[in-house]
Tab-separated table of C-alpha atoms and ligand atoms in Angstrom:
chain	number	residue	atom	x	y	z
A	11	UNK	CA	-3.303	74.351	6.434
A	12	UNK	CA	-1.744	74.598	2.998
A	13	UNK	CA	0.760	72.125	1.532
A	14	UNK	CA	3.702	73.952	-0.010
A	15	UNK	CA	6.801	72.685	-1.805
A	16	UNK	CA	9.837	73.837	0.199
A	17	UNK	CA	12.486	71.791	-1.600
A	18	UNK	CA	13.014	70.006	-4.876
A	19	UNK	CA	15.882	67.788	-6.027
A	20	UNK	CA	16.760	65.049	-8.441
A	21	UNK	CA	19.297	62.386	-9.246
A	22	UNK	CA	20.185	60.806	-12.572
A	23	UNK	CA	22.933	58.223	-13.062
A	24	UNK	CA	26.162	59.367	-14.720
A	25	UNK	CA	26.156	56.681	-17.382
A	26	UNK	CA	24.604	57.861	-20.647
A	27	UNK	CA	23.124	55.643	-23.332
A	28	UNK	CA	22.941	57.564	-26.610
A	29	UNK	CA	20.853	56.814	-29.680
A	30	UNK	CA	24.085	55.727	-31.357
A	31	UNK	CA	24.659	53.210	-28.545
A	32	UNK	CA	21.169	51.814	-29.213
A	33	UNK	CA	21.892	51.577	-32.947
A	34	UNK	CA	24.494	48.987	-32.029
A	35	UNK	CA	22.005	46.965	-29.945
A	36	UNK	CA	18.771	46.964	-31.951
A	37	UNK	CA	17.475	47.846	-35.446
A	38	UNK	CA	16.978	51.583	-34.955
A	39	UNK	CA	18.720	54.855	-35.735
A	40	UNK	CA	19.288	58.302	-34.298
A	41	UNK	CA	17.176	60.012	-36.970
A	42	UNK	CA	14.120	57.840	-36.198
A	43	UNK	CA	14.396	58.178	-32.419
A	44	UNK	CA	15.009	61.937	-32.534
A	45	UNK	CA	12.243	62.746	-34.994
A	46	UNK	CA	9.642	60.378	-33.467
A	47	UNK	CA	10.340	60.962	-29.775
A	48	UNK	CA	12.700	63.921	-29.260
A	49	UNK	CA	15.075	61.713	-27.268
A	50	UNK	CA	18.840	61.950	-27.844
A	51	UNK	CA	20.104	60.061	-24.830
A	52	UNK	CA	18.988	58.512	-21.543
A	53	UNK	CA	20.708	57.517	-18.298
A	54	UNK	CA	21.285	53.983	-17.073
A	55	UNK	CA	21.917	53.063	-13.443
A	56	UNK	CA	24.550	50.480	-12.554
A	57	UNK	CA	23.214	46.913	-12.566
A	58	UNK	CA	23.910	46.396	-8.866
A	59	UNK	CA	22.034	49.519	-7.723
A	60	UNK	CA	18.252	49.558	-7.228
A	61	UNK	CA	15.609	52.260	-7.628
A	62	UNK	CA	15.929	53.214	-3.934
A	63	UNK	CA	19.517	54.322	-4.559
A	64	UNK	CA	18.323	57.117	-6.857
A	65	UNK	CA	15.368	57.949	-4.591
A	66	UNK	CA	17.691	58.365	-1.587
A	67	UNK	CA	20.088	60.627	-3.526
A	68	UNK	CA	17.223	62.862	-4.684
A	69	UNK	CA	15.765	63.108	-1.164
A	70	UNK	CA	19.170	63.736	0.447
A	71	UNK	CA	19.816	66.657	-1.890
A	72	UNK	CA	16.754	68.384	-0.469
A	73	UNK	CA	17.380	67.529	3.179
A	74	UNK	CA	20.985	68.769	2.914
A	75	UNK	CA	20.091	71.936	1.034
A	76	UNK	CA	17.239	72.805	3.406
A	77	UNK	CA	19.091	71.727	6.544
A	78	UNK	CA	16.206	69.472	7.537
A	79	UNK	CA	17.148	66.493	9.759
A	80	UNK	CA	15.717	63.279	8.280
A	81	UNK	CA	14.032	62.417	11.575
A	82	UNK	CA	11.705	65.404	11.102
A	83	UNK	CA	10.011	63.653	8.163
A	84	UNK	CA	6.529	62.362	9.003
A	85	UNK	CA	5.996	60.355	5.844
A	86	UNK	CA	7.776	59.137	2.704
A	87	UNK	CA	5.894	58.217	-0.453
A	88	UNK	CA	7.823	56.610	-3.295
A	89	UNK	CA	5.984	56.573	-6.601
A	90	UNK	CA	7.529	53.797	-8.659
A	91	UNK	CA	6.765	51.000	-11.103
A	92	UNK	CA	10.178	49.453	-10.535
A	93	UNK	CA	10.340	48.847	-6.766
A	94	UNK	CA	13.538	47.322	-5.367
A	95	UNK	CA	11.552	44.158	-4.632
A	96	UNK	CA	7.968	42.988	-4.251
A	97	UNK	CA	8.089	43.434	-0.489
A	98	UNK	CA	8.850	45.437	1.598
A	99	UNK	CA	8.214	48.772	-0.037
A	100	UNK	CA	10.946	50.882	-1.594
A	101	UNK	CA	9.790	53.572	0.845
A	102	UNK	CA	10.948	51.286	3.679
A	103	UNK	CA	14.413	51.017	2.134
A	104	UNK	CA	14.543	54.785	1.646
A	105	UNK	CA	13.353	55.410	5.218
A	106	UNK	CA	16.171	53.243	6.542
A	107	UNK	CA	18.859	54.748	4.297
A	108	UNK	CA	17.838	58.273	5.267
A	109	UNK	CA	17.526	57.389	8.982
A	110	UNK	CA	14.087	58.939	8.888
A	111	UNK	CA	13.182	57.457	12.246
A	112	UNK	CA	9.876	59.319	12.599
A	113	UNK	CA	8.471	58.526	9.169
A	114	UNK	CA	6.004	55.973	7.931
A	115	UNK	CA	5.374	55.528	4.252
A	116	UNK	CA	4.555	53.402	1.277
A	117	UNK	CA	5.046	52.908	-2.439
A	118	UNK	CA	2.501	54.202	-4.856
A	119	UNK	CA	1.997	52.418	-8.151
A	120	UNK	CA	0.649	54.943	-10.621
A	121	UNK	CA	2.887	54.342	-13.637
A	122	UNK	CA	3.930	57.583	-15.289
A	123	UNK	CA	1.321	59.472	-13.227
A	124	UNK	CA	2.703	58.091	-9.967
A	125	UNK	CA	4.390	61.302	-8.860
A	126	UNK	CA	1.222	63.361	-9.385
A	127	UNK	CA	-0.846	60.818	-7.483
A	128	UNK	CA	1.757	60.825	-4.675
A	129	UNK	CA	1.878	64.614	-4.479
A	130	UNK	CA	-1.916	64.805	-4.312
A	131	UNK	CA	-1.974	62.101	-1.606
A	132	UNK	CA	0.725	63.802	0.469
A	133	UNK	CA	-1.052	67.148	0.244
A	134	UNK	CA	-4.098	65.652	1.946
A	135	UNK	CA	-2.092	64.513	4.973
A	136	UNK	CA	-0.711	68.034	5.312
A	137	UNK	CA	-3.890	69.991	4.668
A	138	UNK	CA	-5.736	68.011	7.342
A	139	UNK	CA	-2.998	68.960	9.831
A	140	UNK	CA	-2.013	65.326	10.332
A	141	UNK	CA	1.562	65.781	9.043
A	142	UNK	CA	4.050	68.644	8.739
A	143	UNK	CA	6.774	67.272	6.474
A	144	UNK	CA	6.362	64.688	3.716
A	145	UNK	CA	9.021	63.555	1.239
A	146	UNK	CA	7.404	62.764	-2.093
A	147	UNK	CA	9.622	60.862	-4.521
A	148	UNK	CA	9.165	59.678	-8.093
A	149	UNK	CA	11.822	57.117	-9.042
A	150	UNK	CA	12.172	54.437	-11.675
A	151	UNK	CA	14.942	52.190	-12.881
A	152	UNK	CA	13.371	51.425	-16.243
A	153	UNK	CA	16.531	49.711	-17.500
A	154	UNK	CA	15.616	46.873	-15.110
A	155	UNK	CA	12.377	46.167	-17.001
A	156	UNK	CA	13.429	46.860	-20.585
A	157	UNK	CA	13.946	44.288	-23.281
A	158	UNK	CA	16.882	45.732	-25.200
A	159	UNK	CA	15.835	43.661	-28.207
A	160	UNK	CA	12.425	45.371	-28.416
A	161	UNK	CA	12.900	48.620	-30.337
A	162	UNK	CA	9.315	49.703	-29.618
A	163	UNK	CA	10.195	50.260	-25.962
A	164	UNK	CA	13.940	50.210	-25.297
A	165	UNK	CA	14.610	53.490	-27.096
A	166	UNK	CA	12.052	55.411	-25.050
A	167	UNK	CA	12.824	54.837	-21.385
A	168	UNK	CA	15.608	55.767	-18.962
A	169	UNK	CA	16.494	55.788	-15.268
A	170	UNK	CA	16.119	58.674	-12.818
A	171	UNK	CA	14.512	60.083	-9.682
A	172	UNK	CA	13.118	63.377	-8.471
A	173	UNK	CA	11.713	64.460	-5.130
A	174	UNK	CA	9.945	67.298	-3.391
A	175	UNK	CA	9.634	68.148	0.277
A	176	UNK	CA	6.064	69.100	1.046
A	177	UNK	CA	5.489	71.085	4.235
A	178	UNK	CA	2.566	72.630	6.030
A	179	UNK	CA	2.181	76.381	5.907
A	180	UNK	CA	-0.375	78.895	7.106
A	181	UNK	CA	0.174	80.993	3.974
A	182	UNK	CA	-3.243	81.763	2.483
A	183	UNK	CA	-2.292	81.761	-1.152
A	184	UNK	CA	0.518	79.290	-1.890
A	185	UNK	CA	1.146	75.626	-2.538
A	186	UNK	CA	-1.027	72.850	-3.907
A	187	UNK	CA	-4.211	74.491	-5.156
A	188	UNK	CA	-6.115	71.746	-6.929
A	189	UNK	CA	-5.841	68.414	-8.688
A	190	UNK	CA	-7.971	66.296	-10.992
A	191	UNK	CA	-6.916	62.660	-11.276
A	192	UNK	CA	-8.323	59.786	-13.314
A	193	UNK	CA	-8.017	56.024	-13.619
A	194	UNK	CA	-9.408	53.909	-16.462
A	195	UNK	CA	-8.355	50.288	-16.137
A	196	UNK	CA	-9.698	49.389	-19.562
A	197	UNK	CA	-6.362	50.790	-20.786
A	198	UNK	CA	-4.324	48.214	-18.856
A	199	UNK	CA	-3.790	46.050	-21.925
A	200	UNK	CA	-2.019	48.803	-23.859
A	201	UNK	CA	0.881	49.423	-21.473
A	202	UNK	CA	2.052	46.963	-18.859
A	203	UNK	CA	4.628	44.675	-17.298
A	204	UNK	CA	2.582	41.466	-17.199
A	205	UNK	CA	4.965	39.061	-15.461
A	206	UNK	CA	6.218	38.761	-11.906
A	207	UNK	CA	2.973	39.618	-10.130
A	208	UNK	CA	0.336	37.255	-8.768
A	209	UNK	CA	-1.406	36.770	-12.117
A	210	UNK	CA	1.720	35.476	-13.843
A	211	UNK	CA	4.294	34.692	-11.137
A	212	UNK	CA	7.895	34.298	-12.195
A	213	UNK	CA	8.472	31.028	-14.030
A	214	UNK	CA	10.771	29.779	-16.773
A	215	UNK	CA	7.942	30.492	-19.202
A	216	UNK	CA	7.434	34.125	-18.121
A	217	UNK	CA	11.167	34.689	-18.391
A	218	UNK	CA	11.411	33.054	-21.828
A	219	UNK	CA	8.537	35.226	-23.041
A	220	UNK	CA	10.104	38.389	-21.559
A	221	UNK	CA	6.942	39.059	-19.566
A	222	UNK	CA	8.934	40.882	-16.878
A	223	UNK	CA	9.665	43.620	-19.394
A	224	UNK	CA	7.485	46.573	-20.290
A	225	UNK	CA	5.366	46.223	-23.399
A	226	UNK	CA	3.066	48.715	-25.049
A	227	UNK	CA	0.894	49.586	-27.986
A	228	UNK	CA	2.693	52.879	-28.592
A	229	UNK	CA	0.197	54.331	-31.054
A	230	UNK	CA	-2.800	53.840	-28.744
A	231	UNK	CA	-0.935	55.256	-25.749
A	232	UNK	CA	0.201	58.219	-27.861
A	233	UNK	CA	-3.354	59.131	-28.906
A	234	UNK	CA	-4.829	58.771	-25.434
A	235	UNK	CA	-1.971	60.688	-23.803
A	236	UNK	CA	-2.526	63.802	-25.910
A	237	UNK	CA	-6.270	63.934	-25.375
A	238	UNK	CA	-6.062	62.902	-21.735
A	239	UNK	CA	-3.462	65.459	-20.668
A	240	UNK	CA	-4.917	68.288	-22.750
A	241	UNK	CA	-8.492	67.745	-21.540
A	242	UNK	CA	-7.691	67.402	-17.846
A	243	UNK	CA	-5.331	70.389	-17.967
A	244	UNK	CA	-7.987	72.547	-19.671
A	245	UNK	CA	-10.510	71.416	-17.095
A	246	UNK	CA	-8.363	72.317	-14.094
A	247	UNK	CA	-7.463	75.726	-15.561
A	248	UNK	CA	-11.105	76.498	-16.291
A	249	UNK	CA	-12.178	75.363	-12.824
A	250	UNK	CA	-9.661	77.799	-11.312
A	251	UNK	CA	-10.455	80.676	-13.686
A	252	UNK	CA	-7.092	80.507	-15.421
A	253	UNK	CA	-6.111	80.508	-19.079
A	254	UNK	CA	-2.927	79.333	-20.764
A	255	UNK	CA	-1.077	82.635	-20.401
A	256	UNK	CA	-1.671	82.706	-16.606
A	257	UNK	CA	0.489	79.612	-16.161
A	258	UNK	CA	4.169	80.429	-15.709
A	259	UNK	CA	5.303	76.836	-16.304
A	260	UNK	CA	3.614	73.744	-17.623
A	261	UNK	CA	5.604	70.709	-16.481
A	262	UNK	CA	4.237	67.659	-18.320
A	263	UNK	CA	5.247	64.024	-18.113
A	264	UNK	CA	8.101	63.492	-20.559
A	265	UNK	CA	6.948	60.576	-22.738
A	266	UNK	CA	7.445	61.955	-26.230
A	267	UNK	CA	8.237	65.504	-27.378
A	268	UNK	CA	5.485	65.228	-30.000
A	269	UNK	CA	2.948	64.499	-27.228
A	270	UNK	CA	4.223	67.481	-25.214
A	271	UNK	CA	4.134	69.824	-28.224
A	272	UNK	CA	0.596	68.771	-29.133
A	273	UNK	CA	-0.667	69.226	-25.561
A	274	UNK	CA	1.092	72.597	-25.193
A	275	UNK	CA	-0.537	73.830	-28.418
A	276	UNK	CA	-3.992	72.622	-27.363
A	277	UNK	CA	-3.583	74.567	-24.104
A	278	UNK	CA	-2.501	77.752	-25.872
A	279	UNK	CA	0.926	77.763	-24.243
A	280	UNK	CA	4.036	79.361	-25.727
A	281	UNK	CA	7.110	77.121	-25.976
A	282	UNK	CA	8.804	79.114	-23.180
A	283	UNK	CA	6.019	78.056	-20.802
A	284	UNK	CA	6.553	74.344	-21.400
A	285	UNK	CA	9.378	72.414	-19.718
A	286	UNK	CA	10.991	69.803	-21.959
A	287	UNK	CA	14.068	67.782	-20.989
A	288	UNK	CA	13.178	64.465	-22.657
A	289	UNK	CA	16.146	64.869	-25.024
A	290	UNK	CA	18.497	64.185	-22.101
A	291	UNK	CA	16.713	61.493	-20.100
A	292	UNK	CA	13.985	59.800	-22.153
A	293	UNK	CA	10.940	58.680	-20.184
A	294	UNK	CA	11.899	58.026	-16.554
A	295	UNK	CA	8.263	57.124	-15.707
A	296	UNK	CA	7.511	58.470	-12.187
A	297	UNK	CA	10.754	60.441	-12.328
A	298	UNK	CA	9.952	62.756	-15.243
A	299	UNK	CA	7.846	65.464	-13.564
A	300	UNK	CA	9.966	65.998	-10.419
A	301	UNK	CA	13.231	65.859	-12.430
A	302	UNK	CA	11.872	68.475	-14.843
A	303	UNK	CA	10.629	70.584	-11.905
A	304	UNK	CA	14.005	70.339	-10.184
A	305	UNK	CA	15.880	71.401	-13.321
A	306	UNK	CA	13.452	74.268	-13.940
A	307	UNK	CA	14.041	75.434	-10.358
A	308	UNK	CA	17.830	75.202	-10.813
A	309	UNK	CA	17.507	77.272	-13.960
A	310	UNK	CA	15.423	79.853	-12.031
A	311	UNK	CA	12.486	79.445	-14.387
A	312	UNK	CA	9.875	80.111	-11.698
A	313	UNK	CA	9.478	82.563	-8.845
A	314	UNK	CA	7.311	82.816	-5.762
A	315	UNK	CA	3.641	83.255	-6.636
A	316	UNK	CA	3.882	81.720	-10.132
A	317	UNK	CA	1.205	79.292	-11.252
A	318	UNK	CA	2.705	75.895	-12.122
A	319	UNK	CA	0.690	73.216	-13.875
A	320	UNK	CA	1.746	69.557	-13.766
A	321	UNK	CA	0.212	66.863	-15.938
A	322	UNK	CA	0.911	63.200	-16.633
A	323	UNK	CA	-0.479	60.203	-18.479
A	324	UNK	CA	0.526	56.571	-18.281
A	325	UNK	CA	-0.143	52.942	-17.476
A	326	UNK	CA	-3.596	52.189	-16.132
A	327	UNK	CA	-4.549	54.286	-17.918
A	328	UNK	CA	-3.845	56.721	-15.109
A	329	UNK	CA	-3.689	60.468	-15.697
A	330	UNK	CA	-4.337	63.872	-14.269
A	331	UNK	CA	-3.243	67.442	-13.650
A	332	UNK	CA	-2.190	69.269	-10.521
A	333	UNK	CA	-2.137	73.029	-10.102
A	334	UNK	CA	0.100	74.748	-7.591
A	335	UNK	CA	1.361	78.177	-6.702
A	336	UNK	CA	5.135	78.181	-6.381
A	337	UNK	CA	6.187	79.092	-2.834
A	338	UNK	CA	9.986	79.200	-3.044
A	339	UNK	CA	12.353	82.041	-4.015
B	4	COA	N1	13.500	52.509	-34.644
B	4	COA	C1	13.229	52.490	-35.947
B	4	COA	N2	12.007	52.213	-36.451
B	4	COA	C2	11.039	51.922	-35.564
B	4	COA	C3	11.262	51.897	-34.175
B	4	COA	C4	12.549	52.209	-33.731
B	4	COA	N3	12.885	52.232	-32.412
B	4	COA	N4	10.112	51.580	-33.558
B	4	COA	C5	9.194	51.412	-34.500
B	4	COA	N5	9.756	51.610	-35.727
B	4	COA	C6	9.114	51.539	-37.032
B	4	COA	C7	7.850	50.705	-37.020
B	4	COA	O1	8.144	49.353	-37.191
B	4	COA	C8	7.087	51.299	-38.163
B	4	COA	O2	7.576	50.766	-39.367
B	4	COA	P1	6.590	50.461	-40.591
B	4	COA	O3	6.001	51.789	-40.980
B	4	COA	O4	7.497	49.889	-41.613
B	4	COA	O5	5.574	49.511	-40.040
B	4	COA	C9	7.458	52.775	-38.136
B	4	COA	O6	8.693	52.852	-37.404
B	4	COA	C10	6.420	53.633	-37.464
B	4	COA	O7	6.104	53.054	-36.219
B	4	COA	P2	4.978	53.604	-35.318
B	4	COA	O8	4.806	52.721	-34.113
B	4	COA	O9	3.796	53.921	-36.159
B	4	COA	O10	5.646	54.988	-34.856
B	4	COA	P3	5.005	56.155	-34.030
B	4	COA	O11	5.109	57.388	-34.794
B	4	COA	O12	3.670	55.769	-33.450
B	4	COA	O13	6.032	56.275	-32.810
B	4	COA	C11	6.269	55.706	-30.496
B	4	COA	C12	6.190	55.192	-31.929
B	4	COA	C13	6.386	54.517	-29.563
B	4	COA	C14	7.489	56.602	-30.366
B	4	COA	C15	4.995	56.533	-30.192
B	4	COA	O14	3.849	55.813	-30.566
B	4	COA	C16	4.881	56.908	-28.766
B	4	COA	O15	5.685	57.674	-28.250
B	4	COA	N6	3.846	56.434	-28.046
B	4	COA	C17	3.641	56.738	-26.674
B	4	COA	C18	4.345	55.727	-25.871
B	4	COA	C19	4.647	56.162	-24.486
B	4	COA	O16	4.956	57.296	-24.266
B	4	COA	N7	4.574	55.261	-23.530
B	4	COA	C20	5.012	55.485	-22.202
B	4	COA	C21	3.973	55.798	-21.243
B	4	COA	S1	3.297	57.372	-21.321
């Protein structure tokens, strides 16, 4: 059995936060943010709505468009670093909201690589014949974990969700072809949300120190992200006898347009092969790759039989690439 993508959708909140808005909140400016990151604006979800809200909207778009009843789903995986709560999983909330009565599921914590890890995981359940329909979602409400006084982080991230429906198919030559995924926990210190877990449970002290917010050593992450994504993408192309020009679309994690440009160049890709939408949404963590894929699909940038290469790098460090042959019209 092959695992093919039969639907893709996304949701971003209506409310925009522009670089000019941030200028009024923290010592930064539009010129710096644009030239250093490529970001012009990002979306922010209402305070009273959780990550699952965006995940449900993204999944519903696909179910409605494809006319698939929610109770036909076998499994729901939500890749997120900003779950609604510590327990139960965001997948449980999504399952209930969708009325997906036949589905089990779980959250997957893979930082910015979460969606790739989830897609790879889901593909295994389908290829073994165990499941027929899996909803794979990448969703993050980063505004919930940002310190809007920390200019190193608050200018970079935004809120959003994307999803794909993965289905089994007996097509010989379509769908998820290969993936190479990595985890190196020695990178944990460079990008994390230290508070609120079992090592530093919520306390007055963790709140005073803003330990429930994301913190990073941007320079170190930047360097590793370029090498990590470029190397693993080269490796997967070589393993599958492909070169840069064989790939119709490279859909990378949207962390920084300078990272994307550098990786694209290293892979020998032309700009028209590389999907970039970071200017509109910033880094939505697990949301970036499926949102970019969904927009590329809406803009008819790929057709059936095209090679699509996904790649991501993030907290862990966790990174990888996934190669697939597009199976939709
Ligand atoms: N606005 C204005 N100035 C800022 C700023 C901001 N938001 N943030 C940092 N600066 C200043 C710094 O203080 C520094 O000033 P100095 O030269 O006087 O010391 C200067 O700008 C350069 O900072 P630096 O950190 O060297 O910039 P950079 O080119 O490395 O870009 C990032 C910073 C964060 C944009 C970049 O490192 C990055 O994108 N890293 C990857 C992070 C990431 O993607 N993480 C998510 C997971 S993948």
